[in-house]
PDB file of C-alpha atoms in Angstrom:
ATOM      1  CA  MET A 233      16.075  25.130 -27.782  1.00 43.00           C
ATOM      2  CA  THR A 234      12.592  24.167 -26.630  1.00 48.00           C
ATOM      3  CA  SER A 235      11.060  21.076 -28.121  1.00 62.00           C
ATOM      4  CA  VAL A 236       7.383  22.083 -27.874  1.00 73.00           C
ATOM      5  CA  PRO A 237       6.912  22.853 -31.591  1.00 77.00           C
ATOM      6  CA  TYR A 238       8.676  19.585 -32.369  1.00 84.00           C
ATOM      7  CA  ASP A 239       6.540  17.401 -30.109  1.00 84.00           C
ATOM      8  CA  VAL A 240       4.685  16.311 -33.242  1.00 84.00           C
ATOM      9  CA  LEU A 241       7.963  14.694 -34.326  1.00 83.00           C
ATOM     10  CA  LEU A 242       9.169  13.523 -30.930  1.00 81.00           C
ATOM     11  CA  ASN A 243       5.861  11.765 -30.291  1.00 83.00           C
ATOM     12  CA  THR A 244       6.355   9.554 -33.345  1.00 81.00           C
ATOM     13  CA  LEU A 245       9.063   7.552 -31.567  1.00 78.00           C
ATOM     14  CA  ALA A 246       7.407   4.365 -30.392  1.00 75.00           C
ATOM     15  CA  PRO A 247       7.870   3.472 -26.722  1.00 78.00           C
ATOM     16  CA  GLY A 248      10.676   0.972 -26.354  1.00 77.00           C
ATOM     17  CA  SER A 249      12.354   2.013 -29.615  1.00 74.00           C
ATOM     18  CA  THR A 250      16.089   1.840 -29.505  1.00 69.00           C
ATOM     19  CA  ARG A 251      18.777   3.423 -31.586  1.00 67.00           C
ATOM     20  CA  GLU A 252      20.678   1.047 -33.850  1.00 65.00           C
ATOM     21  CA  SER A 253      23.956   0.089 -32.286  1.00 67.00           C
ATOM     22  CA  THR A 254      25.377  -2.772 -34.328  1.00 66.00           C
ATOM     23  CA  LEU A 255      26.383  -3.137 -37.941  1.00 61.00           C
ATOM     24  CA  PRO A 256      23.731  -5.797 -38.773  1.00 61.00           C
ATOM     25  CA  GLU A 257      21.023  -3.349 -37.682  1.00 61.00           C
ATOM     26  CA  LEU A 258      22.492  -0.633 -39.878  1.00 62.00           C
ATOM     27  CA  ASP A 259      23.536  -2.817 -42.811  1.00 71.00           C
ATOM     28  CA  ARG A 260      20.154  -3.881 -44.149  1.00 73.00           C
ATOM     29  CA  LYS A 261      18.088  -3.195 -47.229  1.00 79.00           C
ATOM     30  CA  PRO A 262      16.142   0.071 -46.807  1.00 78.00           C
ATOM     31  CA  ASP A 263      12.378  -0.157 -46.413  1.00 80.00           C
ATOM     32  CA  PRO A 264      10.358   1.370 -49.294  1.00 84.00           C
ATOM     33  CA  TRP A 265       9.502   4.478 -47.235  1.00 81.00           C
ATOM     34  CA  GLU A 266      13.212   5.045 -46.590  1.00 82.00           C
ATOM     35  CA  SER A 267      14.017   4.986 -50.289  1.00 84.00           C
ATOM     36  CA  SER A 268      11.106   7.346 -50.987  1.00 87.00           C
ATOM     37  CA  MET A 269      12.316   9.701 -48.267  1.00 85.00           C
ATOM     38  CA  GLN A 270      15.802   9.779 -49.756  1.00 86.00           C
ATOM     39  CA  ALA A 271      14.294  10.584 -53.156  1.00 89.00           C
ATOM     40  CA  THR A 272      12.259  13.397 -51.569  1.00 88.00           C
ATOM     41  CA  CYS A 273      15.419  14.789 -49.961  1.00 88.00           C
ATOM     42  CA  GLU A 274      17.204  14.632 -53.316  1.00 90.00           C
ATOM     43  CA  CYS A 275      14.343  16.561 -54.948  1.00 91.00           C
ATOM     44  CA  LEU A 276      14.369  19.202 -52.205  1.00 89.00           C
ATOM     45  CA  SER A 277      18.104  19.618 -52.752  1.00 89.00           C
ATOM     46  CA  TRP A 278      17.840  19.668 -56.536  1.00 90.00           C
ATOM     47  CA  ARG A 279      15.204  22.399 -56.382  1.00 88.00           C
ATOM     48  CA  GLY A 280      17.239  24.435 -53.900  1.00 87.00           C
ATOM     49  CA  ALA A 281      14.823  24.081 -50.977  1.00 85.00           C
ATOM     50  CA  PHE A 282      17.034  22.071 -48.606  1.00 89.00           C
ATOM     51  CA  ASP A 283      20.561  21.293 -49.750  1.00 90.00           C
ATOM     52  CA  ASN A 284      21.841  17.756 -49.112  1.00 90.00           C
ATOM     53  CA  LEU A 285      24.977  18.964 -47.346  1.00 92.00           C
ATOM     54  CA  GLU A 286      22.904  21.267 -45.159  1.00 92.00           C
ATOM     55  CA  ARG A 287      20.569  18.349 -44.361  1.00 91.00           C
ATOM     56  CA  ARG A 288      23.491  16.093 -43.467  1.00 91.00           C
ATOM     57  CA  HIS A 289      24.906  18.747 -41.144  1.00 93.00           C
ATOM     58  CA  ALA A 290      21.466  19.104 -39.543  1.00 92.00           C
ATOM     59  CA  GLU A 291      21.236  15.305 -39.188  1.00 90.00           C
ATOM     60  CA  ASP A 292      24.592  15.285 -37.425  1.00 91.00           C
ATOM     61  CA  ALA A 293      23.659  18.111 -35.064  1.00 92.00           C
ATOM     62  CA  LEU A 294      20.032  17.237 -34.334  1.00 90.00           C
ATOM     63  CA  GLY A 295      20.571  13.489 -34.576  1.00 86.00           C
ATOM     64  CA  GLU A 296      22.974  13.631 -31.664  1.00 87.00           C
ATOM     65  CA  THR A 297      20.802  15.955 -29.581  1.00 90.00           C
ATOM     66  CA  ILE A 298      17.029  16.244 -29.929  1.00 89.00           C
ATOM     67  CA  TYR A 299      16.545  13.109 -32.050  1.00 89.00           C
ATOM     68  CA  HIS A 300      19.296  10.888 -30.618  1.00 87.00           C
ATOM     69  CA  ASP A 301      16.832   8.099 -29.744  1.00 86.00           C
ATOM     70  CA  PHE A 302      15.469   7.862 -33.292  1.00 86.00           C
ATOM     71  CA  PRO A 303      16.681   5.095 -35.585  1.00 82.00           C
ATOM     72  CA  VAL A 304      19.414   6.360 -37.891  1.00 80.00           C
ATOM     73  CA  ARG A 305      17.392   5.641 -41.041  1.00 79.00           C
ATOM     74  CA  ALA A 306      14.409   7.634 -39.761  1.00 83.00           C
ATOM     75  CA  ARG A 307      16.418  10.763 -39.090  1.00 85.00           C
ATOM     76  CA  SER A 308      16.262  12.146 -42.638  1.00 86.00           C
ATOM     77  CA  ALA A 309      12.484  12.302 -42.390  1.00 88.00           C
ATOM     78  CA  VAL A 310      12.465  13.794 -38.908  1.00 91.00           C
ATOM     79  CA  ILE A 311      15.227  16.327 -39.587  1.00 91.00           C
ATOM     80  CA  THR A 312      13.622  17.395 -42.875  1.00 91.00           C
ATOM     81  CA  ALA A 313      10.269  17.933 -41.156  1.00 92.00           C
ATOM     82  CA  HIS A 314      12.023  19.803 -38.336  1.00 93.00           C
ATOM     83  CA  THR A 315      13.764  22.118 -40.801  1.00 92.00           C
ATOM     84  CA  LEU A 316      10.610  22.717 -42.850  1.00 90.00           C
ATOM     85  CA  MET A 317       8.829  23.733 -39.642  1.00 92.00           C
ATOM     86  CA  ASP A 318      11.732  26.041 -38.728  1.00 92.00           C
ATOM     87  CA  ARG A 319      11.425  27.682 -42.138  1.00 91.00           C
ATOM     88  CA  GLY A 320       7.676  28.119 -41.818  1.00 91.00           C
ATOM     89  CA  VAL A 321       6.909  25.839 -44.768  1.00 89.00           C
ATOM     90  CA  ILE A 322       4.637  23.696 -42.606  1.00 90.00           C
ATOM     91  CA  SER A 323       3.308  24.285 -39.104  1.00 94.00           C
ATOM     92  CA  PRO A 324       3.268  21.627 -36.391  1.00 93.00           C
ATOM     93  CA  GLU A 325      -0.530  21.575 -36.674  1.00 94.00           C
ATOM     94  CA  GLU A 326      -0.410  21.019 -40.446  1.00 94.00           C
ATOM     95  CA  LEU A 327       2.150  18.260 -40.039  1.00 93.00           C
ATOM     96  CA  ARG A 328       0.093  16.597 -37.309  1.00 92.00           C
ATOM     97  CA  ALA A 329      -3.022  16.708 -39.520  1.00 94.00           C
ATOM     98  CA  ARG A 330      -1.164  15.224 -42.498  1.00 91.00           C
ATOM     99  CA  MET A 331       0.298  12.488 -40.312  1.00 89.00           C
ATOM    100  CA  GLU A 332      -3.202  11.623 -39.098  1.00 91.00           C
ATOM    101  CA  LEU A 333      -4.413  11.365 -42.719  1.00 92.00           C
ATOM    102  CA  VAL A 334      -1.577   8.970 -43.521  1.00 87.00           C
ATOM    103  CA  ARG A 335      -2.344   6.869 -40.442  1.00 86.00           C
ATOM    104  CA  GLU A 336      -6.004   6.697 -41.482  1.00 90.00           C
ATOM    105  CA  ARG A 337      -5.016   5.472 -44.949  1.00 87.00           C
ATOM    106  CA  PHE A 338      -2.857   2.726 -43.481  1.00 81.00           C
ATOM    107  CA  HIS A 339      -5.680   1.584 -41.198  1.00 84.00           C
ATOM    108  CA  ARG A 340      -8.165   1.460 -44.109  1.00 75.00           C
ATOM    109  CA  GLU A 341      -6.107  -1.021 -46.098  1.00 59.00           C
TER     110      GLU A 341
END
């Protein structure tokens, strides 16, 4: 599989980021965005758009291949975006534009 359409996701990994490898790194309180992402995934599943079991299988498969360098807690967001692009719900260009809007909001505050 080529990663070109997914560069918008792959480019979000900060240089020098490392995958969690010890229990203390994994056993922490989730950041607010992580809790919100889990709620979004639950809503997508509840409404039949992206089933939780299907998402977990995708996290296992893509998390060990394309997105293996991403932190474990960030994978739900990345895998969900990946799948929504695969399904044509959002294009890489639309996702990139929305990500830029979010970055602008954070820099305004």
